[in-house]
Coordinates of C-alpha atoms and ligand atoms in Angstrom, one line a residue:
M245 CA 143.3 49.0 100.8
S246 CA 144.7 50.0 97.6
A247 CA 145.6 53.5 97.1
P248 CA 142.5 55.6 95.7
V249 CA 142.6 56.5 92.2
H250 CA 141.0 58.9 89.8
R251 CA 137.4 57.5 88.3
V252 CA 134.2 58.3 87.2
L253 CA 131.1 56.5 87.9
E254 CA 128.2 56.4 85.7
G255 CA 124.7 55.5 87.2
I256 CA 120.9 56.7 87.4
P257 CA 120.4 60.3 88.6
A258 CA 117.8 60.1 91.5
A259 CA 118.0 63.2 93.1
P260 CA 119.8 66.7 91.5
G261 CA 122.1 68.6 93.0
I262 CA 125.9 68.1 93.5
A263 CA 127.5 67.1 96.3
V264 CA 131.7 67.0 97.5
G265 CA 133.0 65.1 100.5
P266 CA 134.2 62.0 101.5
A267 CA 132.6 58.5 101.2
H268 CA 131.7 57.2 104.0
P269 CA 130.6 53.5 103.1
L270 CA 127.3 52.1 105.1
R271 CA 127.2 48.5 105.1
I272 CA 123.6 47.0 105.5
R273 CA 124.4 44.0 107.3
E274 CA 122.0 41.3 107.5
P275 CA 122.9 39.6 110.6
A276 CA 123.9 35.6 110.8
V277 CA 120.8 33.5 111.5
P278 CA 122.2 30.1 113.2
H279 CA 121.2 27.0 111.3
V280 CA 119.3 25.2 114.5
T281 CA 116.6 23.3 114.6
I282 CA 113.5 23.0 117.7
P283 CA 112.0 20.4 119.3
P284 CA 108.4 19.9 118.0
D285 CA 107.0 21.0 121.8
L286 CA 108.3 24.2 121.0
V287 CA 107.0 24.6 117.4
E288 CA 104.2 26.9 119.2
A289 CA 106.1 29.1 120.9
E290 CA 108.0 30.3 118.1
V291 CA 104.9 31.1 116.0
E292 CA 104.2 32.6 118.8
K293 CA 107.4 34.8 118.9
F294 CA 107.0 35.3 114.8
H295 CA 103.9 36.9 115.6
A296 CA 105.7 39.3 118.5
A297 CA 108.4 40.1 116.0
R298 CA 105.9 41.1 113.4
A299 CA 103.6 43.4 115.6
W300 CA 106.9 45.0 117.4
A301 CA 108.2 45.6 114.0
K302 CA 104.9 47.0 112.5
R303 CA 104.7 49.8 115.1
R304 CA 108.1 50.7 114.6
I305 CA 107.5 51.2 111.3
E306 CA 104.8 53.4 112.5
E307 CA 106.6 55.2 114.6
L308 CA 108.7 56.4 111.5
R309 CA 105.9 56.6 109.4
E310 CA 105.1 59.3 112.2
E311 CA 108.5 60.9 112.1
T312 CA 108.5 61.0 108.3
R313 CA 105.4 62.1 108.0
R314 CA 106.2 65.3 110.6
R315 CA 109.8 66.2 108.6
L316 CA 108.8 66.2 105.4
G317 CA 105.0 65.3 104.9
P318 CA 102.2 62.9 104.3
I319 CA 103.0 61.9 100.7
E320 CA 106.4 61.1 102.0
A321 CA 105.4 59.1 105.0
K322 CA 102.6 56.8 102.8
I323 CA 106.4 55.4 101.6
F324 CA 106.3 53.1 104.7
D325 CA 102.9 52.1 104.3
P326 CA 103.7 48.8 102.0
Q327 CA 106.3 47.4 104.5
L328 CA 103.4 47.9 106.9
A329 CA 101.2 46.1 104.3
M330 CA 103.8 43.2 103.4
L331 CA 104.4 42.3 107.7
D332 CA 100.6 40.8 107.2
D333 CA 100.7 39.5 103.6
P334 CA 99.6 36.1 103.7
E335 CA 102.3 35.3 101.4
L336 CA 105.1 36.1 104.0
V337 CA 103.2 35.5 107.3
E338 CA 101.6 32.0 106.3
R339 CA 104.4 30.4 104.8
T340 CA 106.9 31.6 107.4
V341 CA 104.7 30.0 110.1
Q342 CA 104.2 26.8 108.0
Y343 CA 108.0 26.4 107.4
I344 CA 108.3 27.0 111.2
R345 CA 105.8 23.8 111.8
D346 CA 106.8 21.7 108.9
G347 CA 110.3 22.1 109.0
Y348 CA 111.0 23.0 113.0
L349 CA 112.9 25.6 112.0
T350 CA 113.6 28.7 114.2
A351 CA 111.3 31.9 113.7
A352 CA 114.0 33.6 112.8
R353 CA 115.1 31.1 110.0
A354 CA 112.3 30.7 108.6
F355 CA 111.6 33.9 108.4
N356 CA 114.7 34.7 106.7
L357 CA 114.3 32.0 104.4
R358 CA 111.0 33.0 103.0
I359 CA 112.3 36.7 102.7
L360 CA 115.4 35.3 100.5
E361 CA 112.5 33.7 98.4
I362 CA 110.8 36.5 97.8
R363 CA 113.6 38.6 97.1
S364 CA 114.9 36.0 94.5
E365 CA 111.9 35.9 93.0
W366 CA 111.9 39.9 92.5
L367 CA 115.4 40.0 91.2
N368 CA 114.9 37.7 88.6
S369 CA 111.4 39.8 87.4
T370 CA 112.4 41.9 84.7
H371 CA 109.7 44.4 86.1
A372 CA 110.7 47.4 87.4
M373 CA 107.5 47.8 90.1
L374 CA 109.1 44.7 92.1
L375 CA 112.9 46.0 91.6
D376 CA 111.9 49.1 93.1
R377 CA 110.5 47.4 96.6
I378 CA 113.4 45.5 97.2
A379 CA 114.9 47.8 99.7
D380 CA 111.2 47.9 101.5
L381 CA 111.9 44.1 101.6
T382 CA 115.2 44.5 103.5
D383 CA 113.9 47.2 105.6
T384 CA 111.1 44.7 107.0
Q385 CA 114.0 41.9 106.9
L386 CA 116.1 43.7 109.0
L387 CA 113.2 44.9 111.8
V388 CA 111.6 41.4 112.2
L389 CA 115.2 39.6 112.4
A390 CA 116.5 42.3 114.7
K391 CA 113.6 41.6 117.0
L392 CA 113.8 37.8 117.2
L393 CA 117.9 37.6 117.5
D394 CA 117.4 40.1 119.9
L395 CA 120.0 42.7 118.5
P396 CA 119.9 46.2 118.9
D397 CA 118.4 47.6 115.7
T398 CA 121.6 49.8 115.4
D399 CA 123.6 46.7 115.0
L400 CA 122.7 46.3 111.4
L401 CA 123.7 49.7 110.0
H402 CA 127.5 50.1 110.5
G403 CA 127.7 53.4 112.0
T404 CA 126.4 56.9 110.5
P405 CA 129.5 59.2 109.9
D406 CA 130.8 61.4 112.2
R407 CA 131.1 64.6 109.9
P408 CA 129.7 65.3 106.4
A409 CA 130.1 62.7 104.2
V410 CA 128.6 61.3 101.1
I411 CA 126.7 57.7 101.6
V412 CA 127.9 55.0 99.6
A413 CA 125.9 51.6 99.8
R414 CA 125.3 48.8 97.9
E415 CA 121.7 49.6 98.3
L416 CA 119.6 52.5 100.4
T417 CA 116.1 51.3 102.2
P418 CA 113.9 54.0 103.3
S419 CA 114.2 54.0 107.1
V420 CA 117.9 54.4 106.7
T421 CA 117.4 57.3 104.4
V422 CA 115.1 59.0 106.4
R423 CA 117.3 58.5 109.9
L424 CA 120.8 59.3 109.4
D425 CA 121.6 62.0 110.4
P426 CA 120.8 65.5 107.9
D427 CA 123.8 67.3 109.0
R428 CA 126.0 64.8 108.3
V429 CA 124.7 63.5 104.9
L430 CA 126.0 65.5 101.8
G431 CA 124.7 63.1 99.1
F432 CA 124.2 59.4 98.3
V433 CA 125.8 56.9 96.1
T434 CA 124.3 53.2 95.7
G435 CA 125.1 50.7 93.5
G436 CA 121.5 49.2 93.3
G437 CA 118.1 51.2 93.0
T438 CA 116.1 52.9 90.7
R439 CA 115.1 56.5 89.8
T440 CA 111.6 55.6 91.4
S441 CA 112.6 53.4 94.5
H442 CA 111.2 55.0 97.8
A443 CA 114.3 55.7 99.2
S444 CA 115.5 58.0 95.5
I445 CA 112.1 59.6 96.3
L446 CA 112.8 60.6 99.9
C447 CA 116.6 61.8 98.5
R448 CA 114.5 64.5 96.3
S449 CA 112.3 65.3 99.3
L450 CA 115.3 65.5 101.7
G451 CA 116.6 67.6 98.9
L452 CA 119.7 65.4 99.1
P453 CA 121.7 64.9 95.9
A454 CA 121.9 60.9 94.4
V455 CA 123.1 58.7 92.5
V456 CA 121.8 55.3 92.1
G457 CA 122.6 52.3 90.1
V458 CA 126.5 52.4 89.6
G459 CA 126.7 48.5 89.9
D460 CA 129.3 46.7 91.8
A461 CA 131.4 49.8 91.7
V462 CA 130.5 51.1 95.2
D463 CA 132.1 48.2 96.7
E464 CA 135.4 49.4 95.9
I465 CA 135.1 52.9 97.4
A466 CA 137.5 53.4 100.1
P467 CA 136.3 55.6 103.3
G468 CA 137.7 58.8 102.8
T469 CA 137.4 58.9 99.1
E470 CA 137.0 62.3 98.0
C471 CA 133.9 61.7 96.0
I472 CA 132.1 64.4 93.8
V473 CA 128.2 63.5 93.4
D474 CA 126.3 64.7 90.1
G475 CA 123.0 64.2 90.7
L476 CA 121.6 66.1 87.9
R477 CA 123.9 63.7 85.2
G478 CA 124.1 60.6 87.4
R479 CA 127.9 60.5 87.6
V480 CA 130.3 59.9 90.5
L481 CA 134.0 61.5 90.4
L482 CA 136.2 59.9 92.5
Q483 CA 139.4 61.3 93.8
P484 CA 138.6 64.1 91.8
T485 CA 141.9 66.3 89.9
E486 CA 142.0 69.6 90.8
T487 CA 140.4 70.8 87.3
E488 CA 137.2 68.9 88.1
R489 CA 136.9 70.4 91.9
E490 CA 136.7 73.2 90.6
R491 CA 135.1 72.9 87.5
Y492 CA 132.1 71.5 90.2
R493 CA 132.5 74.1 92.6
E494 CA 131.6 76.7 90.0
R495 CA 128.7 74.7 88.6
A496 CA 127.8 74.1 92.7
E497 CA 127.6 77.6 92.7
K498 CA 126.2 78.6 89.3
A499 CA 123.1 76.0 90.6
R500 CA 123.0 78.2 93.9
S501 CA 122.5 81.4 91.2
L502 CA 120.4 79.9 89.3
Q503 CA 118.1 79.0 91.9
R504 CA 118.1 82.5 93.0
E505 CA 117.8 83.7 89.6
L506 CA 114.6 81.4 89.3
R507 CA 112.9 82.8 91.9
A508 CA 113.7 86.3 90.5
L509 CA 112.4 84.7 87.1
A510 CA 109.2 83.6 89.1
A511 CA 107.9 87.6 88.8
E512 CA 109.1 87.4 84.6
E513 CA 105.8 86.6 82.0
P514 CA 107.2 84.4 79.6
V515 CA 107.2 86.7 77.0
T516 CA 108.9 86.1 73.5
R517 CA 110.7 89.4 72.4
D518 CA 108.2 90.2 70.0
G519 CA 105.7 90.1 72.4
T520 CA 104.1 86.9 72.3
R521 CA 102.8 85.3 76.0
I522 CA 103.6 81.6 76.1
E523 CA 102.3 79.1 78.4
L524 CA 105.0 77.9 80.8
L525 CA 103.5 74.5 82.6
A526 CA 106.0 71.8 85.1
N527 CA 105.7 68.6 84.7
I528 CA 105.2 67.0 88.3
D529 CA 105.6 63.3 89.5
L530 CA 105.0 64.1 93.1
P531 CA 102.0 66.1 94.7
S532 CA 105.0 67.6 96.7
E533 CA 106.6 68.9 94.0
A534 CA 104.0 71.2 93.2
V535 CA 104.9 73.5 96.1
W536 CA 108.1 74.0 94.3
A537 CA 106.1 75.1 91.0
A538 CA 103.9 77.6 92.2
E539 CA 106.4 79.3 93.9
A540 CA 108.4 79.0 90.5
G541 CA 105.1 80.7 89.0
V542 CA 104.4 78.6 86.6
D543 CA 101.2 79.0 85.0
G544 CA 99.9 75.4 85.6
I545 CA 100.3 71.6 85.7
G546 CA 100.8 70.4 82.1
L547 CA 101.7 66.7 83.3
F548 CA 100.5 65.1 86.5
R549 CA 101.9 61.6 86.6
T550 CA 99.7 59.6 89.1
E551 CA 101.6 56.3 89.0
F552 CA 103.4 57.2 92.3
L553 CA 99.7 56.3 93.8
V554 CA 100.5 52.5 92.7
V555 CA 104.2 51.7 93.0
G556 CA 104.5 49.1 95.5
K557 CA 100.9 48.6 96.0
R558 CA 99.1 44.8 96.3
S559 CA 95.8 46.3 96.2
I560 CA 94.1 49.2 94.1
P561 CA 94.8 52.4 95.8
D562 CA 91.4 53.8 97.2
E563 CA 89.6 56.5 95.7
E564 CA 90.3 58.3 99.3
E565 CA 93.8 58.4 98.7
Q566 CA 94.0 59.9 95.3
Y567 CA 91.4 62.2 96.2
E568 CA 93.7 63.6 98.8
A569 CA 96.7 63.7 96.1
F570 CA 94.8 65.4 93.7
R571 CA 93.2 67.9 96.2
A572 CA 96.5 68.8 97.9
V573 CA 97.8 69.8 94.0
A574 CA 94.5 71.4 92.9
L575 CA 94.4 73.5 96.1
T576 CA 98.5 74.4 95.6
M577 CA 98.2 75.7 92.2
G578 CA 94.3 77.5 93.2
S579 CA 93.2 79.1 89.8
R580 CA 96.2 77.6 87.7
P581 CA 95.2 74.5 85.4
V582 CA 96.1 70.7 86.7
T583 CA 96.3 68.1 84.1
V584 CA 96.2 64.9 85.9
R585 CA 97.1 62.0 83.6
T586 CA 95.2 59.1 84.5
F587 CA 97.7 55.6 85.4
D588 CA 100.2 55.1 82.6
L589 CA 100.9 51.5 83.6
G590 CA 102.2 48.8 81.2
G591 CA 105.4 48.9 79.3
D592 CA 108.1 49.0 82.4
K593 CA 105.8 49.8 85.2
F594 CA 103.4 46.7 86.8
P595 CA 101.7 47.3 90.8
L596 CA 101.9 44.2 92.6
F597 CA 97.8 44.3 91.9
L598 CA 97.9 43.6 88.4
E599 CA 98.0 40.1 87.0
I600 CA 101.4 40.7 84.8
P601 CA 101.3 39.3 81.7
R602 CA 104.4 37.8 80.1
E603 CA 104.8 39.7 76.6
E604 CA 107.3 39.8 74.2
N605 CA 107.1 43.6 73.8
P606 CA 105.6 45.4 76.6
F607 CA 105.6 48.8 75.1
L608 CA 103.5 47.5 72.5
G609 CA 101.8 45.8 74.8
W610 CA 99.0 46.2 77.4
R611 CA 99.6 49.7 78.5
A612 CA 98.3 52.9 79.9
I613 CA 94.6 53.7 78.5
R614 CA 94.2 49.9 77.5
V615 CA 94.8 48.5 81.0
T616 CA 92.4 51.1 82.9
L617 CA 89.6 50.4 80.3
D618 CA 90.2 47.0 80.7
M619 CA 89.7 47.4 84.6
P620 CA 86.6 49.4 85.3
E621 CA 87.0 49.1 89.1
L622 CA 90.4 51.1 89.0
F623 CA 89.4 53.3 86.4
R624 CA 86.6 54.0 88.2
K625 CA 88.3 55.0 91.5
Q626 CA 90.6 57.5 90.0
L627 CA 87.8 59.1 88.0
R628 CA 86.1 60.0 90.4
A629 CA 88.1 60.9 92.9
I630 CA 89.9 63.3 90.1
L631 CA 86.1 64.6 89.6
R632 CA 86.0 65.2 92.9
A633 CA 89.3 66.8 93.5
S634 CA 87.9 69.0 91.3
A635 CA 85.8 71.2 93.3
H636 CA 89.3 72.6 94.9
G637 CA 90.9 74.2 91.8
R638 CA 91.1 73.9 88.0
L639 CA 92.2 70.6 86.9
Q640 CA 91.6 68.3 83.9
I641 CA 92.1 64.7 82.9
C642 CA 94.4 63.3 80.4
L643 CA 94.5 59.8 79.0
P644 CA 97.6 58.6 77.8
M645 CA 98.2 56.4 74.8
V646 CA 94.9 57.0 72.8
N647 CA 95.1 55.4 69.7
S648 CA 91.5 55.8 68.4
V649 CA 88.0 57.4 69.3
T650 CA 86.6 54.4 70.6
E651 CA 88.9 54.8 73.6
V652 CA 87.6 58.2 74.5
L653 CA 84.0 57.7 74.2
E654 CA 84.3 54.7 76.1
T655 CA 86.1 56.7 78.7
R656 CA 83.5 59.3 78.3
R657 CA 80.8 56.8 79.1
L658 CA 82.4 55.6 82.6
L659 CA 83.1 59.7 83.4
E660 CA 79.5 60.1 82.7
E661 CA 78.4 57.5 85.0
S662 CA 81.0 58.6 87.8
K663 CA 79.4 61.8 87.6
A664 CA 75.6 60.6 87.9
E665 CA 77.0 58.5 91.0
L666 CA 78.7 61.8 92.5
R667 CA 75.5 63.9 91.7
E668 CA 73.3 61.2 93.3
E669 CA 75.6 61.3 95.9
G670 CA 75.4 64.8 96.7
K671 CA 79.3 65.3 96.0
V672 CA 80.7 68.7 94.6
F673 CA 82.6 68.5 91.5
D674 CA 83.4 71.0 87.8
E675 CA 80.6 69.4 85.9
R676 CA 83.0 70.9 82.9
C677 CA 86.2 69.3 84.3
P678 CA 87.9 69.1 80.5
L679 CA 89.2 65.5 79.1
G680 CA 91.7 65.5 76.9
I681 CA 94.5 62.9 75.6
M682 CA 98.1 62.5 75.0
V683 CA 99.0 62.1 71.6
E684 CA 102.0 60.0 71.5
T685 CA 101.4 57.6 68.8
P686 CA 101.5 57.9 65.0
A687 CA 98.4 56.9 64.7
A688 CA 97.0 59.3 66.9
V689 CA 99.2 62.4 65.4
F690 CA 97.7 60.9 61.7
T691 CA 94.4 61.1 63.2
A692 CA 94.1 64.3 65.4
E693 CA 91.6 65.9 63.2
I694 CA 89.0 62.9 64.1
L695 CA 90.7 63.0 67.8
A696 CA 90.3 66.6 68.1
R697 CA 86.1 66.5 67.8
H698 CA 86.0 64.2 70.8
V699 CA 88.3 65.9 73.4
D700 CA 89.0 69.1 74.8
F701 CA 92.5 69.4 74.6
F702 CA 96.0 67.8 73.4
S703 CA 99.0 66.8 75.2
L704 CA 102.0 65.8 72.7
G705 CA 103.8 63.2 74.4
T706 CA 107.2 63.2 72.6
N707 CA 109.1 60.4 74.6
D708 CA 106.9 57.9 73.3
L709 CA 106.2 59.3 69.9
V710 CA 109.7 59.4 69.1
Q711 CA 109.7 55.6 70.4
Y712 CA 106.9 54.5 68.2
A713 CA 107.6 56.6 65.2
L714 CA 111.2 55.9 64.9
A715 CA 110.6 52.2 66.1
V716 CA 113.3 52.5 68.7
D717 CA 112.7 51.3 72.3
R718 CA 113.3 54.6 74.2
G719 CA 115.0 52.5 77.3
N720 CA 117.6 51.4 75.0
A721 CA 120.8 52.8 76.0
R722 CA 122.4 50.8 73.1
L723 CA 119.7 52.3 70.9
A724 CA 120.5 55.9 72.4
R725 CA 121.8 57.6 69.2
F726 CA 118.9 56.3 66.9
Y727 CA 116.2 58.2 69.7
D728 CA 116.1 61.4 68.0
P729 CA 113.5 64.1 68.6
F730 CA 115.0 66.0 65.8
H731 CA 114.5 63.3 63.1
P732 CA 112.5 65.1 60.5
G733 CA 110.1 62.4 60.3
V734 CA 109.4 63.8 64.1
I735 CA 109.2 66.7 62.9
R736 CA 107.0 66.6 60.3
M737 CA 104.3 64.7 62.7
L738 CA 104.2 67.3 65.7
R739 CA 103.5 69.9 63.1
H740 CA 100.7 67.7 61.9
A741 CA 99.5 67.4 65.3
I742 CA 100.0 71.2 66.7
E743 CA 98.4 72.6 63.2
A744 CA 95.2 69.9 63.7
G745 CA 94.5 70.8 66.9
H746 CA 95.0 74.7 66.6
A747 CA 92.2 73.8 63.4
A748 CA 90.3 72.0 65.6
G749 CA 90.1 75.1 68.1
I750 CA 91.4 73.2 71.4
P751 CA 94.7 73.7 73.3
V752 CA 97.9 72.4 72.3
S753 CA 100.1 71.6 74.6
L754 CA 103.7 69.6 75.0
C755 CA 104.9 67.7 78.4
G756 CA 107.6 65.3 76.6
E757 CA 111.2 65.9 77.5
M758 CA 111.4 68.1 74.3
A759 CA 110.2 71.0 75.6
S760 CA 112.7 70.5 78.3
D761 CA 115.0 70.8 76.1
V762 CA 116.6 74.6 74.9
V763 CA 117.0 73.6 71.0
G764 CA 113.8 71.2 71.4
A765 CA 111.5 73.7 72.8
Y766 CA 113.0 76.4 70.2
L767 CA 111.7 74.4 67.4
L768 CA 108.1 73.7 69.2
L769 CA 108.0 77.4 69.2
G770 CA 108.3 77.9 65.8
L771 CA 105.8 74.9 65.0
G772 CA 103.4 76.5 66.3
L773 CA 103.4 75.8 69.7
K774 CA 102.0 78.6 72.7
S775 CA 102.0 75.9 75.6
L776 CA 104.8 73.8 77.1
S777 CA 104.9 72.2 79.8
V778 CA 108.9 71.6 81.5
N779 CA 110.4 69.7 83.9
T780 CA 110.7 71.6 87.1
N781 CA 114.9 71.7 86.6
A782 CA 114.4 73.0 82.9
L783 CA 111.8 75.9 83.9
R784 CA 114.5 78.7 84.1
E785 CA 116.1 77.6 81.0
I786 CA 113.3 77.6 79.0
K787 CA 112.0 80.6 80.4
T788 CA 115.0 82.3 79.8
L789 CA 114.8 81.2 76.0
I790 CA 111.3 82.0 75.8
R791 CA 112.2 85.5 76.4
A792 CA 115.2 85.6 74.5
V793 CA 113.7 84.7 71.0
R794 CA 111.3 85.8 67.8
L795 CA 109.2 84.0 67.1
E796 CA 109.0 84.8 63.5
E797 CA 112.8 83.7 63.5
A798 CA 112.2 80.3 65.4
Q799 CA 109.3 79.7 62.9
E800 CA 111.7 80.0 60.3
A801 CA 113.9 77.8 61.9
A802 CA 111.5 75.5 62.3
R803 CA 110.3 75.2 58.3
A804 CA 114.7 74.8 57.7
A805 CA 114.8 71.9 60.1
E806 CA 111.9 70.3 58.6
A807 CA 113.5 70.0 54.9
A808 CA 116.7 68.8 56.6
S809 CA 117.8 65.4 55.4
T810 CA 118.7 64.3 59.1
G811 CA 118.3 65.0 62.9
H812 CA 121.1 66.0 63.1
E813 CA 121.5 68.6 60.2
A814 CA 118.2 69.4 61.4
R815 CA 119.0 70.5 64.9
R816 CA 122.5 72.2 63.3
R817 CA 120.3 74.8 61.7
L818 CA 118.2 75.4 64.9
L819 CA 121.1 76.0 66.9
E820 CA 122.5 78.3 64.2
T821 CA 119.1 80.5 64.2
L822 CA 118.8 80.6 67.4
G823 CA 122.9 81.4 68.3
R824 CA 122.5 84.6 65.8
S825 CA 120.1 86.1 67.8
V826 CA 120.5 84.5 71.5
D827 CA 123.8 84.4 73.6
L828 CA 124.1 80.3 74.0
A829 CA 126.3 80.6 76.8
A830 CA 123.5 81.6 78.9
F831 CA 122.2 78.0 78.9
E832 CA 124.2 75.5 80.8
S833 CA 122.4 72.8 79.1
L834 CA 124.1 73.4 76.1
E835 CA 127.2 74.1 77.5
R836 CA 127.5 70.5 79.5
E837 CA 126.2 68.8 76.0
G838 CA 129.9 69.8 74.7
E839 CA 131.8 68.2 77.5
G840 CA 129.8 65.0 76.3
Ligands
LIG300 C1 105.7 61.2 76.8 O1 105.9 60.0 76.8 O2 106.0 62.6 76.2 C2 105.3 61.5 78.0 C3 105.4 62.9 78.7 O3 104.8 60.5 79.1 P1 106.1 59.7 79.7 O4 107.3 59.7 79.7 O5 105.2 59.5 81.3 O6 105.4 58.2 78.9
LIG301 MG1 104.2 58.8 77.7

């Protein structure tokens, strides 16, 4: 094996935190399936064997689900449901049986062949949700094969580390993630995977730093190679230099003290130096994140994305399951508001129960409110679930990608029908549950005055607004330098939408990444926004910012930024004004920028 060299691998930040330790490569070994055929009189016995292995695998998954529920909670436990569904899926079961009967294959061969076919179909798909599911498929494959080939299932894992280490693997499956001894795992690095894959979600719940999608380079990481996993930035340093080690030790220490500070800061109000109270809300992707946000002292949840309910599902999520998730967050937040956004599907997010249209430009295609209005069965279940959960807290409904009043009116009609049904069923709900929209297209911005007459609030979505305003795909790394939230064109749009909302007397907030960025949030305060919804890992910085600024100065800086001729110039002007009254060294994210 070649001598370890100093290298930096770039990947996707999947779970925050910093881990430092030796690499422990974990190979998930696919067992060799013998190439034998069977005589015709043994065919039915082989079919039986397959069904028995399937039943056994389901029991094992159920056990793991129960263990996960106890350790991490009910939402994390649900991560195993798609594997159970997969084992009953006719696409898998019937085709395997057919291969046994028609091809005289052993159950192991037939099943493995069908799994390989499904995997190659999914790998060739461009849809993120299918890629997210590949590790689930591997989990299922390994379990069933272990039974059919009579292997102890521990054989499939190439040993867990005997001392604390960074687990390095091509891919991480949900069952491997939860089965590893947490005392011996410092963090994870994987070649494949996405931020929304089930293993990544589990890493976040386990509080273990993870970087995924670093590519084939994982195969070259030798056992024992010293690694630093930076789960916030999506970076892995191999054989780091002494200076890097020092810097990360400091950073890890700083992160720990920031956590302590955040707890202390929870008690402090987000009030500007000249006395304006700003509403500080949190964005969450999972119900469990609300608990943390509540402890951090936020004023509410400004964006609760609900796509986690459909990732990997073959059927429309039922009302009860959704109701439980929304109710959990409503109860956690108590009297504080929670904005539940209806399914923002399409673009790069398609669940398995939707007929996936082949589109040239998915982000300009069948997305968000267009999908849900076309699928009333899906939409109604979600609206009913939110309404029912509204009885347990202060929920409000937010519609993604709205472009016209018609979309709002159609939704209102469905909402009223759902309310009438619930009344008839004797179910309680908040009759005045507010209905608002994401303002995230240029059309919505410039018709904000009209839209404001029909909705109860605006939530500005700069992640999409920037992409549509500048015609720059938000996910295209090659265009990243053109994706500029400080472009004067974007600033003007923001001012327009904020002022239109305020003039109409409805609450306006902003939940795009811009609110989680120190300079972005400063601009937004200057543009008159009194409510920001930020990512949980940015709460501390944004609260510190709010408490350090004067609104009058921010307003002056925003006017200067708006008059700049480029985004670069606009941002420079904002930083300049901010730096005059605030110690910029207090903001770690600004410091990181300097490192490139
Ligand atoms: C946005 O577009 O700014 C937003 C918050 O929504 P998402 O990132 O989920 O599209
Ligand atoms: Mg959006």
